[in-house]
PDB file of C-alpha atoms and ligand atoms in Angstrom:
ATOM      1  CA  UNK L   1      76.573  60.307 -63.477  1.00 48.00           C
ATOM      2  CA  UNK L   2      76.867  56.765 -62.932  1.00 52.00           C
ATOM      3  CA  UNK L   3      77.980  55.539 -65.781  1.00 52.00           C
ATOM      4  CA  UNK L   4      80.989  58.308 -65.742  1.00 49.00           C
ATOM      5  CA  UNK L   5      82.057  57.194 -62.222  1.00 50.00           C
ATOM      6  CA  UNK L   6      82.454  53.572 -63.684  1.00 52.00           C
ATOM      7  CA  UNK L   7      83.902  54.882 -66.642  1.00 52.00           C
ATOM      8  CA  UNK L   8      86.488  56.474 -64.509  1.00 51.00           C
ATOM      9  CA  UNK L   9      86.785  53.647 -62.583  1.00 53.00           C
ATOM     10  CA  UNK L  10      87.652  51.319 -65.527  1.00 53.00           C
ATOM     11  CA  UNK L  11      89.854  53.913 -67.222  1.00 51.00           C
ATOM     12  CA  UNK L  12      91.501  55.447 -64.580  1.00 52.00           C
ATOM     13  CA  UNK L  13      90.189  59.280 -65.671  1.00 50.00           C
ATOM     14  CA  UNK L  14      91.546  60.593 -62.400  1.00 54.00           C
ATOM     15  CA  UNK L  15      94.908  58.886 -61.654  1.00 59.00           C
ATOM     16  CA  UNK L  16      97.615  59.115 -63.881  1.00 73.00           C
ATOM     17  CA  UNK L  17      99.947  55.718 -63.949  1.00 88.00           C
ATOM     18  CA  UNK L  18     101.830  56.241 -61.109  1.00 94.00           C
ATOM     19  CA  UNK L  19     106.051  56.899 -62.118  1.00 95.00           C
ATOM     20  CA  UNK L  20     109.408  56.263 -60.704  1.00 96.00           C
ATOM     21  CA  UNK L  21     110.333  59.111 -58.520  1.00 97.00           C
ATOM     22  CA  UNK L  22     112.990  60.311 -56.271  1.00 97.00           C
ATOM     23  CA  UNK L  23     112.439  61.283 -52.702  1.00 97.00           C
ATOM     24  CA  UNK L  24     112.918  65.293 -51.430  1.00 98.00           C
ATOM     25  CA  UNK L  25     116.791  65.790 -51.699  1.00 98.00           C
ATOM     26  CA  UNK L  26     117.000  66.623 -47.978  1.00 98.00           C
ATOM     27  CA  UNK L  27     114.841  64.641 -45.623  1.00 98.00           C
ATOM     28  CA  UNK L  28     114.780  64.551 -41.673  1.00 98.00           C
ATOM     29  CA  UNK L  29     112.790  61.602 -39.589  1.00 97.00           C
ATOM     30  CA  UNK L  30     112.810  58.851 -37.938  1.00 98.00           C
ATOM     31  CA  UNK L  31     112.858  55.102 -39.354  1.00 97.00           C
ATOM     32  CA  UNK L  32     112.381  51.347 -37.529  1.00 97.00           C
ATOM     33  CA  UNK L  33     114.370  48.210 -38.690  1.00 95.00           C
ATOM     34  CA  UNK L  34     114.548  45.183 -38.202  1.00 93.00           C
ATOM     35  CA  UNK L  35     116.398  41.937 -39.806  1.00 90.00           C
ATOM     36  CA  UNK L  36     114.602  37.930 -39.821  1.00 86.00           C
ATOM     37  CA  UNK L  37     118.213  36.421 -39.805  1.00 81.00           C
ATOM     38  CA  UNK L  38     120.190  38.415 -37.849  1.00 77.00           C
ATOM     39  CA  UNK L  39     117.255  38.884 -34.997  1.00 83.00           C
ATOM     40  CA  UNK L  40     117.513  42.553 -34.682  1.00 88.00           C
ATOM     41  CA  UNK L  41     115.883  45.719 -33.942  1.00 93.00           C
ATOM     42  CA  UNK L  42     116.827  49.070 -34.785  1.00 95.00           C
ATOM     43  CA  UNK L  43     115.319  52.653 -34.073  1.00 97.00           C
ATOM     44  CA  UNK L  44     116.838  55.547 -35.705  1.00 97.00           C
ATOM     45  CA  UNK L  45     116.270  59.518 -35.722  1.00 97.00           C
ATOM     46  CA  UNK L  46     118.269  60.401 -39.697  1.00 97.00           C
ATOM     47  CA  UNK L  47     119.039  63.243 -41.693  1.00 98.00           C
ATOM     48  CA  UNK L  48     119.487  62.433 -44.809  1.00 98.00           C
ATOM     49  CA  UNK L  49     121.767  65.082 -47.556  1.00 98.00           C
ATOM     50  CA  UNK L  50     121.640  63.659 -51.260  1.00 98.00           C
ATOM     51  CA  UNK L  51     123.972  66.643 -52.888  1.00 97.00           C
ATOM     52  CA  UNK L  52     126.238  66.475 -50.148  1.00 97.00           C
ATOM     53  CA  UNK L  53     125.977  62.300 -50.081  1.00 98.00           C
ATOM     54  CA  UNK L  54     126.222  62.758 -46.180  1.00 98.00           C
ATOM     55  CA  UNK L  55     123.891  60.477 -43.574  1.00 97.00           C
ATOM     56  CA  UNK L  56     123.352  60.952 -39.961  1.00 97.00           C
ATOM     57  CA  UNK L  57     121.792  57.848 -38.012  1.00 97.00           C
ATOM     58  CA  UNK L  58     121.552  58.109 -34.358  1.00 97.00           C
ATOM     59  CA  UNK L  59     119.681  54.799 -33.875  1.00 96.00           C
ATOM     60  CA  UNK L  60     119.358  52.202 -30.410  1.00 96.00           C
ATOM     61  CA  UNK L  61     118.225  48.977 -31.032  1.00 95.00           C
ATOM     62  CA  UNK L  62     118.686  45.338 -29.647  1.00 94.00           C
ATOM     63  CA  UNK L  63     121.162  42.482 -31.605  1.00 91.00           C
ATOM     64  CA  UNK L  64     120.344  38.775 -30.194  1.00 86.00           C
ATOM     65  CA  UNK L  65     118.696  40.377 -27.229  1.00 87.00           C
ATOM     66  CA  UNK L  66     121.349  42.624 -26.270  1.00 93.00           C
ATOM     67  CA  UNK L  67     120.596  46.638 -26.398  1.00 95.00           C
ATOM     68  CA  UNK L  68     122.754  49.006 -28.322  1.00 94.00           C
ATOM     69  CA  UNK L  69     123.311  52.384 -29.503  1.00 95.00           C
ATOM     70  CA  UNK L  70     125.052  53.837 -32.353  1.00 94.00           C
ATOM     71  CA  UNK L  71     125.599  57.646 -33.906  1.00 97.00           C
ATOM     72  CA  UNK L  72     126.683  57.505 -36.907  1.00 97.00           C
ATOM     73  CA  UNK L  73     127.894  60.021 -39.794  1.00 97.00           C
ATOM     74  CA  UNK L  74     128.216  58.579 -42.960  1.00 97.00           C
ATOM     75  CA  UNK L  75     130.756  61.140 -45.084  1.00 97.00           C
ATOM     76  CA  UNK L  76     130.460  59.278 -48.941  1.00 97.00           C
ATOM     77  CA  UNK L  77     132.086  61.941 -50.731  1.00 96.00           C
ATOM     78  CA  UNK L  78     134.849  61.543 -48.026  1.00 96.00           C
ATOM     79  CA  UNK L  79     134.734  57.665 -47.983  1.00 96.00           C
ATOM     80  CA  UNK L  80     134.572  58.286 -43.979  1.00 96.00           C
ATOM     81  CA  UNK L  81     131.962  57.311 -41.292  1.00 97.00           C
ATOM     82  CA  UNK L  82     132.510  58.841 -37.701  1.00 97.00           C
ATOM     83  CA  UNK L  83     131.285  56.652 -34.776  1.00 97.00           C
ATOM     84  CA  UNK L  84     130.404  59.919 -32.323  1.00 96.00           C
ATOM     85  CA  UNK L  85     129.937  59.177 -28.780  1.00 95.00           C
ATOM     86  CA  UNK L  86     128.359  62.190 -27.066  1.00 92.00           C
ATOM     87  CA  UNK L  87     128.380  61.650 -24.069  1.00 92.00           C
ATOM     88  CA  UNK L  88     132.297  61.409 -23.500  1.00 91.00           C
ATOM     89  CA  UNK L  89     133.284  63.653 -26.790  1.00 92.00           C
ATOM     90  CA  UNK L  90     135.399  61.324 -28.303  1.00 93.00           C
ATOM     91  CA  UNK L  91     135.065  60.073 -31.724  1.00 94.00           C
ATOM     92  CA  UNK L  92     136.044  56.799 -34.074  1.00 94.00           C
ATOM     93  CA  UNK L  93     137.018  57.638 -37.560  1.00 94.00           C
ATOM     94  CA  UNK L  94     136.210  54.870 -40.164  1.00 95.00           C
ATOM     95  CA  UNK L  95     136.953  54.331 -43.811  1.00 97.00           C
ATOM     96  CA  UNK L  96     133.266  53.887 -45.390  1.00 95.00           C
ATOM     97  CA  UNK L  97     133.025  51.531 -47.893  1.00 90.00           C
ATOM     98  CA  UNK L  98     129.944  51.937 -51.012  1.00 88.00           C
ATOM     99  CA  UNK L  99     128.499  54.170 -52.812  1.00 91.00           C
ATOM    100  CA  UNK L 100     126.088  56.314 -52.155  1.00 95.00           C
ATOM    101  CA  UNK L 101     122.550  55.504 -52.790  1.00 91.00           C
ATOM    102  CA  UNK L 102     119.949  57.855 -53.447  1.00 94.00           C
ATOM    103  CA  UNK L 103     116.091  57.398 -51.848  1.00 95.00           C
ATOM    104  CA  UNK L 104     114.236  57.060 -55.359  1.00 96.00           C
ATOM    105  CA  UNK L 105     112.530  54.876 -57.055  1.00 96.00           C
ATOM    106  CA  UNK L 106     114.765  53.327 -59.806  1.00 94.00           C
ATOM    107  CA  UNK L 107     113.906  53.496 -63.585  1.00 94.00           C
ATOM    108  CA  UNK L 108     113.543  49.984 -63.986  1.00 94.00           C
ATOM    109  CA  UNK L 109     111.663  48.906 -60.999  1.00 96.00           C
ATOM    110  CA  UNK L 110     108.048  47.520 -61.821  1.00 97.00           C
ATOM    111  CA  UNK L 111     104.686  49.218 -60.237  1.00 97.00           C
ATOM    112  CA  UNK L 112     102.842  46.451 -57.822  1.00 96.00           C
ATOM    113  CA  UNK L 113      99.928  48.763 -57.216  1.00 96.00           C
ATOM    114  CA  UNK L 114      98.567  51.990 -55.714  1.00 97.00           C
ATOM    115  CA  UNK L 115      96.867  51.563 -52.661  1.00 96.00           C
ATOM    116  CA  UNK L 116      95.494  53.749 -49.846  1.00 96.00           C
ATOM    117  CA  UNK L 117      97.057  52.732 -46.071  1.00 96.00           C
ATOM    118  CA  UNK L 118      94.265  53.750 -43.496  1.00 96.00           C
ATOM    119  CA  UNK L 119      90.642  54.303 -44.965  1.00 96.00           C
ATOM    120  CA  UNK L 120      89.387  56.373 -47.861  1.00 94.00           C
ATOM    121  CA  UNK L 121      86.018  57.198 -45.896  1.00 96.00           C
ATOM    122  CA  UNK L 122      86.932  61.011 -44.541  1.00 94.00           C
ATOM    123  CA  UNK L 123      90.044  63.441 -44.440  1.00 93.00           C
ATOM    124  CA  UNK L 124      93.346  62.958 -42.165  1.00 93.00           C
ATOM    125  CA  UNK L 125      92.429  59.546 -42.181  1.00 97.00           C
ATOM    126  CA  UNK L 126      93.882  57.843 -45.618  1.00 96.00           C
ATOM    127  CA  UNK L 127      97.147  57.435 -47.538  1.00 96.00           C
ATOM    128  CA  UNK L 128      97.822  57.380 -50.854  1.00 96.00           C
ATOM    129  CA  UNK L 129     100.782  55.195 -51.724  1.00 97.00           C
ATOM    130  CA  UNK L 130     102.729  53.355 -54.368  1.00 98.00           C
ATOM    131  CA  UNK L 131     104.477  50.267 -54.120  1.00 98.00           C
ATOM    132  CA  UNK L 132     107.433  48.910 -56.313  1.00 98.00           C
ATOM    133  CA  UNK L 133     109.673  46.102 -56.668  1.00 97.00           C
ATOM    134  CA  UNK L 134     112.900  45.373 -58.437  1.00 95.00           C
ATOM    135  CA  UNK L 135     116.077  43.901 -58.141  1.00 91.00           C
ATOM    136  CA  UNK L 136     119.115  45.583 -55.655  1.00 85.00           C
ATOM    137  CA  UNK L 137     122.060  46.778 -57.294  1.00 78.00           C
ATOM    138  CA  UNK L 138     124.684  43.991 -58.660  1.00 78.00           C
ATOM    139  CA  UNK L 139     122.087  41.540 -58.484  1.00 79.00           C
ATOM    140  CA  UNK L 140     122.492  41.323 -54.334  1.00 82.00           C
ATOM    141  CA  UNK L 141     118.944  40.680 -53.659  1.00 88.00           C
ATOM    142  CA  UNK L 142     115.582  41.845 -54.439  1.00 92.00           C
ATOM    143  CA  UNK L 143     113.735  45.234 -53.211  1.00 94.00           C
ATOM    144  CA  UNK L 144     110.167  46.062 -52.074  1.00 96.00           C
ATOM    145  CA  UNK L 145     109.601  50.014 -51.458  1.00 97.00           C
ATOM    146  CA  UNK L 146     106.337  52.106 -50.663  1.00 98.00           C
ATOM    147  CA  UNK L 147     106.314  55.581 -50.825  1.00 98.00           C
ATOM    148  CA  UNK L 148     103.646  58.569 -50.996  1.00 97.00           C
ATOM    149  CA  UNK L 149     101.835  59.237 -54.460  1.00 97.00           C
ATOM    150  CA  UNK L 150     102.464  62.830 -53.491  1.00 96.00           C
ATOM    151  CA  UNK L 151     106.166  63.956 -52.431  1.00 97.00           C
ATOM    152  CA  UNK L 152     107.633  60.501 -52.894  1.00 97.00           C
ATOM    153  CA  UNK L 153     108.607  60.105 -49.622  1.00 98.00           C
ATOM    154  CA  UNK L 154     109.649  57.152 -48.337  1.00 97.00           C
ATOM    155  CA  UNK L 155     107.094  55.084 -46.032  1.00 98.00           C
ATOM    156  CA  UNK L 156     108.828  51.056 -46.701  1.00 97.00           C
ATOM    157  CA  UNK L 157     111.370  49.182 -47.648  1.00 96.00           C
ATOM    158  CA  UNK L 158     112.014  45.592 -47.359  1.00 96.00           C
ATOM    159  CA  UNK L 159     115.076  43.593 -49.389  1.00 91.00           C
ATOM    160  CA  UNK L 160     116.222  40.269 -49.142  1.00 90.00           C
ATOM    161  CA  UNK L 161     119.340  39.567 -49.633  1.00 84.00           C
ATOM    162  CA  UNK L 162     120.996  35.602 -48.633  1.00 83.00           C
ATOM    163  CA  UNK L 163     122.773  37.120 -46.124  1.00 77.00           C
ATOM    164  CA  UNK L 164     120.271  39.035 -44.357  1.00 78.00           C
ATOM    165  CA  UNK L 165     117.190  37.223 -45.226  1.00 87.00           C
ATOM    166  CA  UNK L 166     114.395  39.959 -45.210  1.00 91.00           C
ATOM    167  CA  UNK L 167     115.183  42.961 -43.776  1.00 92.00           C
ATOM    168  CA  UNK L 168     112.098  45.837 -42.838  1.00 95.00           C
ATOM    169  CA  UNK L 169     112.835  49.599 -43.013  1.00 96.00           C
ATOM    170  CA  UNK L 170     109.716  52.315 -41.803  1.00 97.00           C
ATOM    171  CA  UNK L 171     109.614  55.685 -42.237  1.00 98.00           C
ATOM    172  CA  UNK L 172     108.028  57.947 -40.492  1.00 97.00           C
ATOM    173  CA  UNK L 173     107.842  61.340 -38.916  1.00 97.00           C
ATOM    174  CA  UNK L 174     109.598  62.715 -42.078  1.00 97.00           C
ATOM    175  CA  UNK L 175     110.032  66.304 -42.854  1.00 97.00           C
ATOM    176  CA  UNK L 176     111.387  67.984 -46.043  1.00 98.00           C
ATOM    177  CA  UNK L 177     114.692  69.853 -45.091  1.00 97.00           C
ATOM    178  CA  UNK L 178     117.602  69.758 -42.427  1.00 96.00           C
ATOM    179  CA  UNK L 179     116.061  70.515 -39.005  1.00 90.00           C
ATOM    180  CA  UNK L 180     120.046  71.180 -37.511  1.00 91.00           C
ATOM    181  CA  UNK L 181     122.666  71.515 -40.414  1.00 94.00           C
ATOM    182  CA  UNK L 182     124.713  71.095 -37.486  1.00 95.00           C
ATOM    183  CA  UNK L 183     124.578  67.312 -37.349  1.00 96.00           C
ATOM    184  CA  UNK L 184     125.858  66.618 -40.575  1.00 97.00           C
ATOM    185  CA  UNK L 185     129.281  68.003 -39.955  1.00 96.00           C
ATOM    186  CA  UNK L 186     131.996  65.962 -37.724  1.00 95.00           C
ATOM    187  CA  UNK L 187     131.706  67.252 -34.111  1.00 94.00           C
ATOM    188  CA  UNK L 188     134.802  69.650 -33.023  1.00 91.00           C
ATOM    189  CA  UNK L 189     135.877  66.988 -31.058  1.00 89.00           C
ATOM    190  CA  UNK L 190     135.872  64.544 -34.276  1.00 89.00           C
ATOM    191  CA  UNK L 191     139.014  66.574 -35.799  1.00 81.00           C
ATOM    192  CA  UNK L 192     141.940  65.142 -33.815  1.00 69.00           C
ATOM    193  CA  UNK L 193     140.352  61.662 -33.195  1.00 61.00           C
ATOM    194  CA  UNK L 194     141.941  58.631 -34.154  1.00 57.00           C
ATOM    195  CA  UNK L 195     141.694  56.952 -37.722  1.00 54.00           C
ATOM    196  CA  UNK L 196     141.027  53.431 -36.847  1.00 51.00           C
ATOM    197  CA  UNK L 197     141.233  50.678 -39.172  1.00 42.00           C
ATOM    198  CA  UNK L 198     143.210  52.575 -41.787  1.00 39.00           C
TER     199      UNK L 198
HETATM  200  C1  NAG K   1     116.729  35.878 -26.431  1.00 52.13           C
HETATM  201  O1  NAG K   1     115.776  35.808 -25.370  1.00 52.13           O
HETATM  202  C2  NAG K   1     114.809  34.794 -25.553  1.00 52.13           C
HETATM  203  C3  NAG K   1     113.788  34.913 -24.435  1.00 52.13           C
HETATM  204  O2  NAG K   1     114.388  35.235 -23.219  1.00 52.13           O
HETATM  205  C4  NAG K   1     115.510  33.408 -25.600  1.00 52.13           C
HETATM  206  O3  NAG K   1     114.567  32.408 -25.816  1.00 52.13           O
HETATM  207  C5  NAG K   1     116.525  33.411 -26.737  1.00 52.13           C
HETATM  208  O4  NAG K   1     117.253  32.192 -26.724  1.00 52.13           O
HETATM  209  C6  NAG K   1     117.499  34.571 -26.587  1.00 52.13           C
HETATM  210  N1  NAG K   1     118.370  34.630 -27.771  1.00 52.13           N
HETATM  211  C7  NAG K   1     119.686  34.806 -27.698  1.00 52.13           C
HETATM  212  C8  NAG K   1     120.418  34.824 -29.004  1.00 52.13           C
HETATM  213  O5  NAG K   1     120.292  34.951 -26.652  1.00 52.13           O
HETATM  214  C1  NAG K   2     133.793  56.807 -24.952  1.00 52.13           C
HETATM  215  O1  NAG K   2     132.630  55.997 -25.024  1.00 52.13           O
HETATM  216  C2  NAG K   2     132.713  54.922 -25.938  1.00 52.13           C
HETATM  217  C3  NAG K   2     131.371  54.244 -26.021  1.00 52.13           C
HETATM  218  O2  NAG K   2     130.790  54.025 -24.787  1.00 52.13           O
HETATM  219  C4  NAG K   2     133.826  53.980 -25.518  1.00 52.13           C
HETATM  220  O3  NAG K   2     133.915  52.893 -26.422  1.00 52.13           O
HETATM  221  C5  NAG K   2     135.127  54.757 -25.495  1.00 52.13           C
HETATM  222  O4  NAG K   2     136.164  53.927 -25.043  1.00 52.13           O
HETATM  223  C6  NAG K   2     135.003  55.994 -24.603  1.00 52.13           C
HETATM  224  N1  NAG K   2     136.253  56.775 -24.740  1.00 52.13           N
HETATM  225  C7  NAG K   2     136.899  57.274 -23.702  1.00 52.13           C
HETATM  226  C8  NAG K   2     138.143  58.018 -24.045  1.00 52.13           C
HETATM  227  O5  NAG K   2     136.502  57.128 -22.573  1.00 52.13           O
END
Protein backbone atom coordinates (compact mmCIF):
# COMPACT_ATOMS: atom_id res chain seq x y z
CA UNK A 1 0.00 0.00 0.00
CA UNK A 2 2.84 2.11 0.60
CA UNK A 3 4.81 1.69 -2.00
CA UNK A 4 1.64 2.45 -4.46
CA UNK A 5 0.96 5.78 -2.66
CA UNK A 6 4.65 6.79 -3.50
CA UNK A 7 4.34 5.38 -6.74
CA UNK A 8 1.47 7.65 -7.30
CA UNK A 9 3.12 10.28 -5.84
CA UNK A 10 6.16 10.13 -8.20
CA UNK A 11 4.03 9.40 -11.26
CA UNK A 12 1.22 11.39 -10.80
CA UNK A 13 -1.42 8.14 -11.09
CA UNK A 14 -4.22 10.41 -9.96
CA UNK A 15 -3.80 13.85 -11.63
CA UNK A 16 -3.75 14.20 -15.12
CA UNK A 17 -1.27 17.22 -16.41
CA UNK A 18 -3.32 19.94 -15.86
CA UNK A 19 -4.49 21.83 -19.64
CA UNK A 20 -5.29 25.18 -20.98
CA UNK A 21 -8.90 25.83 -20.48
CA UNK A 22 -11.50 28.39 -20.97
CA UNK A 23 -13.66 29.74 -18.23
CA UNK A 24 -17.83 29.02 -18.19
CA UNK A 25 -19.08 31.19 -21.20
CA UNK A 26 -21.36 33.19 -18.88
CA UNK A 27 -20.04 34.07 -15.47
CA UNK A 28 -21.54 36.45 -12.69
CA UNK A 29 -19.30 37.71 -9.46
CA UNK A 30 -17.53 39.95 -8.00
CA UNK A 31 -13.66 40.82 -8.55
CA UNK A 32 -10.96 43.29 -6.48
CA UNK A 33 -8.18 45.31 -8.31
CA UNK A 34 -5.74 47.08 -7.73
CA UNK A 35 -2.66 48.80 -9.75
CA UNK A 36 1.31 49.41 -7.99
CA UNK A 37 1.79 52.48 -10.36
CA UNK A 38 -1.23 54.07 -10.67
CA UNK A 39 -2.10 53.63 -6.66
CA UNK A 40 -5.53 52.34 -7.08
CA UNK A 41 -8.24 50.29 -5.80
CA UNK A 42 -11.09 48.90 -7.47
CA UNK A 43 -14.19 46.72 -6.35
CA UNK A 44 -16.46 45.44 -8.92
CA UNK A 45 -19.83 43.27 -9.01
CA UNK A 46 -19.48 41.81 -13.29
CA UNK A 47 -21.38 39.84 -15.57
CA UNK A 48 -19.51 38.62 -17.94
CA UNK A 49 -21.29 37.29 -21.79
CA UNK A 50 -18.51 35.62 -24.09
CA UNK A 51 -21.05 34.84 -27.24
CA UNK A 52 -22.54 38.06 -26.94
CA UNK A 53 -18.81 39.80 -26.19
CA UNK A 54 -20.84 42.10 -23.73
CA UNK A 55 -19.32 43.16 -19.99
CA UNK A 56 -21.06 44.76 -17.17
CA UNK A 57 -18.73 46.29 -14.32
CA UNK A 58 -20.38 48.21 -11.66
CA UNK A 59 -17.20 48.76 -9.59
CA UNK A 60 -16.22 51.79 -6.64
CA UNK A 61 -12.85 52.12 -5.86
CA UNK A 62 -10.30 54.89 -4.79
CA UNK A 63 -7.57 56.63 -7.55
CA UNK A 64 -4.66 58.61 -5.53
CA UNK A 65 -6.88 58.58 -2.51
CA UNK A 66 -9.88 59.90 -4.02
CA UNK A 67 -13.20 57.52 -4.06
CA UNK A 68 -15.03 56.73 -7.22
CA UNK A 69 -17.68 54.87 -8.85
CA UNK A 70 -18.23 53.65 -12.24
CA UNK A 71 -21.10 51.37 -14.18
CA UNK A 72 -20.03 50.34 -17.00
CA UNK A 73 -21.38 48.28 -20.17
CA UNK A 74 -18.91 47.24 -22.41
CA UNK A 75 -20.92 46.49 -26.00
CA UNK A 76 -17.65 44.81 -28.23
CA UNK A 77 -19.67 43.61 -30.95
CA UNK A 78 -21.06 47.24 -31.00
CA UNK A 79 -17.62 48.93 -30.41
CA UNK A 80 -19.74 50.96 -27.61
CA UNK A 81 -19.34 51.28 -23.77
CA UNK A 82 -22.27 53.12 -21.87
CA UNK A 83 -21.22 55.05 -18.71
CA UNK A 84 -24.89 54.47 -16.79
CA UNK A 85 -25.54 56.63 -13.92
CA UNK A 86 -28.53 55.26 -11.98
CA UNK A 87 -29.26 57.32 -9.86
CA UNK A 88 -30.20 60.36 -12.23
CA UNK A 89 -31.09 58.02 -15.48
CA UNK A 90 -28.92 59.56 -17.74
CA UNK A 91 -26.36 57.85 -19.71
CA UNK A 92 -22.75 58.55 -21.63
CA UNK A 93 -22.32 56.72 -24.83
CA UNK A 94 -18.64 55.87 -25.71
CA UNK A 95 -16.87 54.41 -28.70
CA UNK A 96 -14.97 51.22 -27.11
CA UNK A 97 -11.83 50.62 -28.37
CA UNK A 98 -10.20 46.52 -28.38
CA UNK A 99 -11.11 43.48 -28.87
CA UNK A 100 -12.71 41.32 -26.96
CA UNK A 101 -10.90 38.96 -24.78
CA UNK A 102 -12.10 35.79 -23.67
CA UNK A 103 -11.43 34.41 -19.76
CA UNK A 104 -9.28 31.23 -20.83
CA UNK A 105 -6.26 30.06 -20.51
CA UNK A 106 -4.32 30.58 -23.81
CA UNK A 107 -2.74 27.67 -25.83
CA UNK A 108 0.61 28.76 -25.41
CA UNK A 109 0.81 29.80 -21.88
CA UNK A 110 3.22 27.54 -19.70
CA UNK A 111 1.87 25.51 -16.42
CA UNK A 112 3.78 26.99 -13.10
CA UNK A 113 2.18 24.39 -10.89
CA UNK A 114 -0.95 22.94 -9.28
CA UNK A 115 -1.40 23.84 -5.91
CA UNK A 116 -4.14 23.64 -3.26
CA UNK A 117 -5.13 27.40 -1.63
CA UNK A 118 -6.41 26.65 2.01
CA UNK A 119 -5.45 23.12 3.51
CA UNK A 120 -5.82 19.62 2.14
CA UNK A 121 -6.55 18.21 5.80
CA UNK A 122 -10.68 17.91 5.61
CA UNK A 123 -13.60 18.94 3.16
CA UNK A 124 -14.87 22.70 2.44
CA UNK A 125 -11.63 23.62 3.51
CA UNK A 126 -9.08 23.28 0.31
CA UNK A 127 -8.72 24.47 -3.29
CA UNK A 128 -7.50 22.94 -6.06
CA UNK A 129 -5.92 25.36 -8.50
CA UNK A 130 -3.69 25.88 -11.48
CA UNK A 131 -1.47 28.58 -12.18
CA UNK A 132 -0.08 29.82 -15.63
CA UNK A 133 2.02 32.35 -17.12
CA UNK A 134 2.61 33.75 -20.55
CA UNK A 135 3.04 36.69 -22.43
CA UNK A 136 -0.16 39.43 -23.09
CA UNK A 137 -1.25 39.85 -26.46
CA UNK A 138 1.14 42.02 -28.93
CA UNK A 139 3.85 41.51 -26.66
CA UNK A 140 2.28 44.37 -24.05
CA UNK A 141 3.42 42.72 -20.98
CA UNK A 142 3.49 39.51 -19.27
CA UNK A 143 0.44 37.50 -17.52
CA UNK A 144 0.09 35.46 -14.30
CA UNK A 145 -3.52 33.68 -13.96
CA UNK A 146 -4.92 31.06 -11.34
CA UNK A 147 -7.93 29.38 -11.87
CA UNK A 148 -9.87 26.17 -10.45
CA UNK A 149 -8.64 22.59 -11.64
CA UNK A 150 -12.36 21.98 -11.86
CA UNK A 151 -14.65 24.56 -13.91
CA UNK A 152 -11.76 26.80 -14.84
CA UNK A 153 -12.95 29.59 -13.23
CA UNK A 154 -11.10 32.38 -12.72
CA UNK A 155 -9.60 33.00 -9.05
CA UNK A 156 -6.17 35.56 -10.25
CA UNK A 157 -4.73 37.51 -12.48
CA UNK A 158 -1.83 39.72 -12.30
CA UNK A 159 0.04 41.42 -15.63
CA UNK A 160 2.61 43.82 -15.87
CA UNK A 161 2.69 45.90 -18.34
CA UNK A 162 5.40 49.38 -18.34
CA UNK A 163 2.63 51.38 -18.06
CA UNK A 164 0.82 49.93 -15.30
CA UNK A 165 3.50 48.19 -13.48
CA UNK A 166 1.73 45.12 -11.81
CA UNK A 167 -1.69 45.15 -11.76
CA UNK A 168 -3.88 42.38 -9.27
CA UNK A 169 -7.31 41.08 -10.38
CA UNK A 170 -9.46 38.52 -7.65
CA UNK A 171 -12.25 36.68 -8.30
CA UNK A 172 -14.58 35.66 -6.24
CA UNK A 173 -18.17 34.96 -5.44
CA UNK A 174 -18.53 33.60 -9.05
CA UNK A 175 -21.49 31.81 -10.34
CA UNK A 176 -22.02 30.04 -13.71
CA UNK A 177 -24.83 31.95 -15.64
CA UNK A 178 -26.51 35.52 -15.86
CA UNK A 179 -28.19 36.22 -12.49
CA UNK A 180 -30.32 39.45 -14.38
CA UNK A 181 -30.07 39.29 -18.30
CA UNK A 182 -31.36 42.59 -17.68
CA UNK A 183 -28.03 44.28 -17.02
CA UNK A 184 -26.42 43.50 -20.08
CA UNK A 185 -28.71 45.51 -22.26
CA UNK A 186 -28.44 49.56 -22.40
CA UNK A 187 -30.96 50.96 -19.86
CA UNK A 188 -34.25 52.59 -21.61
CA UNK A 189 -32.94 55.67 -20.69
CA UNK A 190 -29.48 54.83 -22.60
CA UNK A 191 -31.41 55.08 -26.15
CA UNK A 192 -31.63 58.85 -26.68
CA UNK A 193 -28.43 59.74 -24.69
CA UNK A 194 -25.73 61.58 -26.11
CA UNK A 195 -22.76 60.02 -28.19
CA UNK A 196 -19.84 61.69 -26.68
CA UNK A 197 -16.51 61.67 -28.09
CA UNK A 198 -17.61 60.55 -31.54
C1 LIG B 1 -2.76 59.78 0.00
O1 LIG B 1 -2.90 59.82 1.42
C2 LIG B 1 -1.70 59.53 2.11
C3 LIG B 1 -2.01 59.47 3.59
O2 LIG B 1 -2.93 60.46 3.97
C4 LIG B 1 -0.62 60.59 1.75
O3 LIG B 1 0.58 60.28 2.39
C5 LIG B 1 -0.40 60.57 0.24
O4 LIG B 1 0.50 61.61 -0.12
C6 LIG B 1 -1.72 60.79 -0.50
N1 LIG B 1 -1.50 60.62 -1.94
C7 LIG B 1 -2.00 61.46 -2.85
C8 LIG B 1 -1.66 61.15 -4.28
O5 LIG B 1 -2.69 62.42 -2.58
C1 LIG C 1 -25.89 62.54 -13.73
O1 LIG C 1 -24.88 62.10 -12.85
C2 LIG C 1 -23.58 62.08 -13.40
C3 LIG C 1 -22.63 61.45 -12.42
O2 LIG C 1 -22.79 61.91 -11.13
C4 LIG C 1 -23.17 63.49 -13.79
O3 LIG C 1 -21.87 63.50 -14.34
C5 LIG C 1 -24.18 64.02 -14.80
O4 LIG C 1 -23.87 65.35 -15.12
C6 LIG C 1 -25.60 63.92 -14.25
N1 LIG C 1 -26.53 64.31 -15.33
C7 LIG C 1 -27.54 65.14 -15.13
C8 LIG C 1 -28.36 65.42 -16.35
O5 LIG C 1 -27.78 65.62 -14.05
Amino acid sequence: MKLLILSCLLAGCLAQKPRPCSSPPLLTGALAMSTQKENMWVYAKYLYDEMGQRIRLMERGTYENKTFSYDLLLLYREATVYEIHRHNRTCNKMPLKGVFQPMAIPKDASLLGQVILGSSSGPGEGLLVNTWTGDLPEKAGKFMSTVTEFGCIPVSTLFHTDRFGWMVLSYFDNVIGILDPQDLIPPPYCQHCGDEGR
